[in-house]
């Protein structure tokens, strides 16, 4: 028998929270463990890119001046530098730490510039070699140099 004056509740109990595969920031024990995870993920990315580079070099005899090889080479160097930065962030001098922090930013910009050069190549494919290649490549190198100067010499 139920006590008098209390209504009977027919509501279903709340469902337990769904388990997520994502790790929240509160589950990291410290900042060091987060840096460890990030360095491991960047090392994994570097290994995947290295596998692709070796596949191109050893099996397909691909042109080393191709857009694919340049993109993968930039990605490999970028992931290595990011992995080193997160793995040894506390053991570098301030200058080395700044270099490992900002050089990958320039590599990212170079990768996206390479993407723009590739789209220009696709757009001007018929006249690429005799008319547009030199102009587009000089413009992309100039943009990358200006961006590098802006990143390293403009005070934050």
Tab-separated table of C-alpha atoms in Angstrom:
chain	number	residue	atom	x	y	z
A	1	UNK	CA	0.000	0.000	0.000
A	2	UNK	CA	1.194	3.458	-0.871
A	3	UNK	CA	1.299	6.265	1.643
A	4	UNK	CA	-1.670	8.594	1.552
A	5	UNK	CA	-1.281	11.942	-0.221
A	6	UNK	CA	1.541	10.928	-2.601
A	7	UNK	CA	0.571	10.466	-6.231
A	8	UNK	CA	1.672	7.380	-8.099
A	9	UNK	CA	4.369	8.168	-10.635
A	10	UNK	CA	4.237	6.215	-13.868
A	11	UNK	CA	7.197	8.048	-15.443
A	12	UNK	CA	9.996	5.903	-16.742
A	13	UNK	CA	13.358	6.347	-15.076
A	14	UNK	CA	15.856	8.406	-17.069
A	15	UNK	CA	18.071	6.466	-19.448
A	16	UNK	CA	21.736	6.204	-18.539
A	17	UNK	CA	23.956	8.587	-20.489
A	18	UNK	CA	25.229	7.220	-23.771
A	19	UNK	CA	28.857	6.173	-23.801
A	20	UNK	CA	30.897	8.267	-26.164
A	21	UNK	CA	34.090	7.344	-27.972
A	22	UNK	CA	35.329	10.889	-27.625
A	23	UNK	CA	37.573	11.701	-24.713
A	24	UNK	CA	36.647	14.875	-22.903
A	25	UNK	CA	39.213	17.289	-21.534
A	26	UNK	CA	38.195	16.441	-17.977
A	27	UNK	CA	39.344	12.848	-18.506
A	28	UNK	CA	42.936	13.869	-19.182
A	29	UNK	CA	44.916	13.578	-15.987
A	30	UNK	CA	47.250	16.365	-16.944
A	31	UNK	CA	48.433	18.504	-19.782
A	32	UNK	CA	51.413	16.191	-20.244
A	33	UNK	CA	49.203	13.234	-21.081
A	34	UNK	CA	47.372	15.331	-23.656
A	35	UNK	CA	50.708	16.258	-25.236
A	36	UNK	CA	51.652	12.591	-25.251
A	37	UNK	CA	48.448	11.635	-27.063
A	38	UNK	CA	48.910	14.412	-29.589
A	39	UNK	CA	52.510	13.448	-30.264
A	40	UNK	CA	51.454	9.820	-30.768
A	41	UNK	CA	48.718	10.842	-33.196
A	42	UNK	CA	51.144	13.006	-35.167
A	43	UNK	CA	53.637	10.114	-35.217
A	44	UNK	CA	50.910	7.849	-36.582
A	45	UNK	CA	50.100	10.409	-39.255
A	46	UNK	CA	53.796	10.682	-40.143
A	47	UNK	CA	54.018	6.899	-40.513
A	48	UNK	CA	51.000	6.804	-42.835
A	49	UNK	CA	52.454	9.594	-44.982
A	50	UNK	CA	55.884	7.931	-44.970
A	51	UNK	CA	54.251	4.724	-46.181
A	52	UNK	CA	52.661	6.650	-49.049
A	53	UNK	CA	55.968	8.326	-49.917
A	54	UNK	CA	57.827	5.014	-49.915
A	55	UNK	CA	55.092	3.435	-52.026
A	56	UNK	CA	55.525	6.199	-54.591
A	57	UNK	CA	59.320	5.947	-54.553
A	58	UNK	CA	59.688	2.170	-54.617
A	59	UNK	CA	56.754	0.711	-56.485
A	60	UNK	CA	55.204	3.201	-58.869
A	61	UNK	CA	58.324	5.081	-60.044
A	62	UNK	CA	56.291	8.254	-59.838
A	63	UNK	CA	57.696	11.617	-60.881
A	64	UNK	CA	59.306	13.248	-57.854
A	65	UNK	CA	58.316	16.718	-59.079
A	66	UNK	CA	54.618	15.844	-59.042
A	67	UNK	CA	51.977	17.579	-57.000
A	68	UNK	CA	51.229	14.372	-55.069
A	69	UNK	CA	54.826	13.837	-53.995
A	70	UNK	CA	55.257	17.501	-52.990
A	71	UNK	CA	52.025	17.422	-50.982
A	72	UNK	CA	53.018	14.236	-49.164
A	73	UNK	CA	56.529	15.534	-48.471
A	74	UNK	CA	55.129	18.735	-46.957
A	75	UNK	CA	52.652	16.719	-44.875
A	76	UNK	CA	55.422	14.418	-43.637
A	77	UNK	CA	57.671	17.271	-42.501
A	78	UNK	CA	54.682	19.083	-40.968
A	79	UNK	CA	53.550	16.049	-38.948
A	80	UNK	CA	57.107	15.316	-37.774
A	81	UNK	CA	57.625	18.871	-36.549
A	82	UNK	CA	54.263	18.940	-34.775
A	83	UNK	CA	54.957	15.569	-33.182
A	84	UNK	CA	58.367	16.708	-31.920
A	85	UNK	CA	56.872	19.916	-30.585
A	86	UNK	CA	54.190	18.109	-28.579
A	87	UNK	CA	56.531	15.321	-27.447
A	88	UNK	CA	59.306	17.545	-26.118
A	89	UNK	CA	57.519	20.836	-25.491
A	90	UNK	CA	59.079	21.434	-22.077
A	91	UNK	CA	62.653	20.443	-22.886
A	92	UNK	CA	63.478	22.919	-25.672
A	93	UNK	CA	64.985	26.366	-25.475
A	94	UNK	CA	62.511	29.185	-26.122
A	95	UNK	CA	63.933	29.781	-29.622
A	96	UNK	CA	63.690	26.108	-30.610
A	97	UNK	CA	60.203	25.876	-29.135
A	98	UNK	CA	59.125	28.900	-31.186
A	99	UNK	CA	60.624	27.414	-34.347
A	100	UNK	CA	58.898	24.075	-33.798
A	101	UNK	CA	55.687	25.951	-33.115
A	102	UNK	CA	55.710	28.326	-36.112
A	103	UNK	CA	57.484	26.465	-38.942
A	104	UNK	CA	54.597	23.975	-39.341
A	105	UNK	CA	52.309	26.968	-39.834
A	106	UNK	CA	54.414	27.980	-42.825
A	107	UNK	CA	54.331	24.410	-44.094
A	108	UNK	CA	50.537	24.428	-43.859
A	109	UNK	CA	50.436	27.625	-45.886
A	110	UNK	CA	52.799	26.089	-48.461
A	111	UNK	CA	50.549	23.025	-48.692
A	112	UNK	CA	47.475	25.138	-49.351
A	113	UNK	CA	49.423	27.236	-51.852
A	114	UNK	CA	50.382	24.015	-53.609
A	115	UNK	CA	46.702	23.163	-53.771
A	116	UNK	CA	46.042	26.501	-55.478
A	117	UNK	CA	48.872	25.858	-57.946
A	118	UNK	CA	47.388	22.450	-58.698
A	119	UNK	CA	43.982	23.975	-59.438
A	120	UNK	CA	45.646	26.543	-61.706
A	121	UNK	CA	47.393	23.661	-63.459
A	122	UNK	CA	44.062	21.929	-63.999
A	123	UNK	CA	42.405	25.123	-65.215
A	124	UNK	CA	45.189	26.098	-67.659
A	125	UNK	CA	46.222	22.577	-68.648
A	126	UNK	CA	46.414	23.283	-72.383
A	127	UNK	CA	48.716	26.293	-72.006
A	128	UNK	CA	50.320	25.481	-68.652
A	129	UNK	CA	53.914	24.832	-69.731
A	130	UNK	CA	54.381	27.635	-72.218
A	131	UNK	CA	52.402	30.417	-70.599
A	132	UNK	CA	51.273	29.994	-66.997
A	133	UNK	CA	53.665	27.676	-65.158
A	134	UNK	CA	56.436	30.188	-64.498
A	135	UNK	CA	54.087	32.955	-63.415
A	136	UNK	CA	52.065	30.783	-61.066
A	137	UNK	CA	55.120	29.122	-59.504
A	138	UNK	CA	56.924	32.443	-58.987
A	139	UNK	CA	53.786	33.943	-57.438
A	140	UNK	CA	53.349	30.981	-55.089
A	141	UNK	CA	57.006	31.057	-53.979
A	142	UNK	CA	56.778	34.814	-53.430
A	143	UNK	CA	53.588	34.401	-51.382
A	144	UNK	CA	55.223	31.715	-49.231
A	145	UNK	CA	58.314	33.861	-48.618
A	146	UNK	CA	56.184	36.877	-47.677
A	147	UNK	CA	54.082	34.738	-45.365
A	148	UNK	CA	57.193	33.286	-43.738
A	149	UNK	CA	58.590	36.766	-43.156
A	150	UNK	CA	55.268	37.917	-41.728
A	151	UNK	CA	55.073	34.955	-39.345
A	152	UNK	CA	58.631	35.258	-38.025
A	153	UNK	CA	59.266	38.992	-38.045
A	154	UNK	CA	55.950	40.621	-37.265
A	155	UNK	CA	55.605	40.958	-33.477
A	156	UNK	CA	52.623	39.271	-31.895
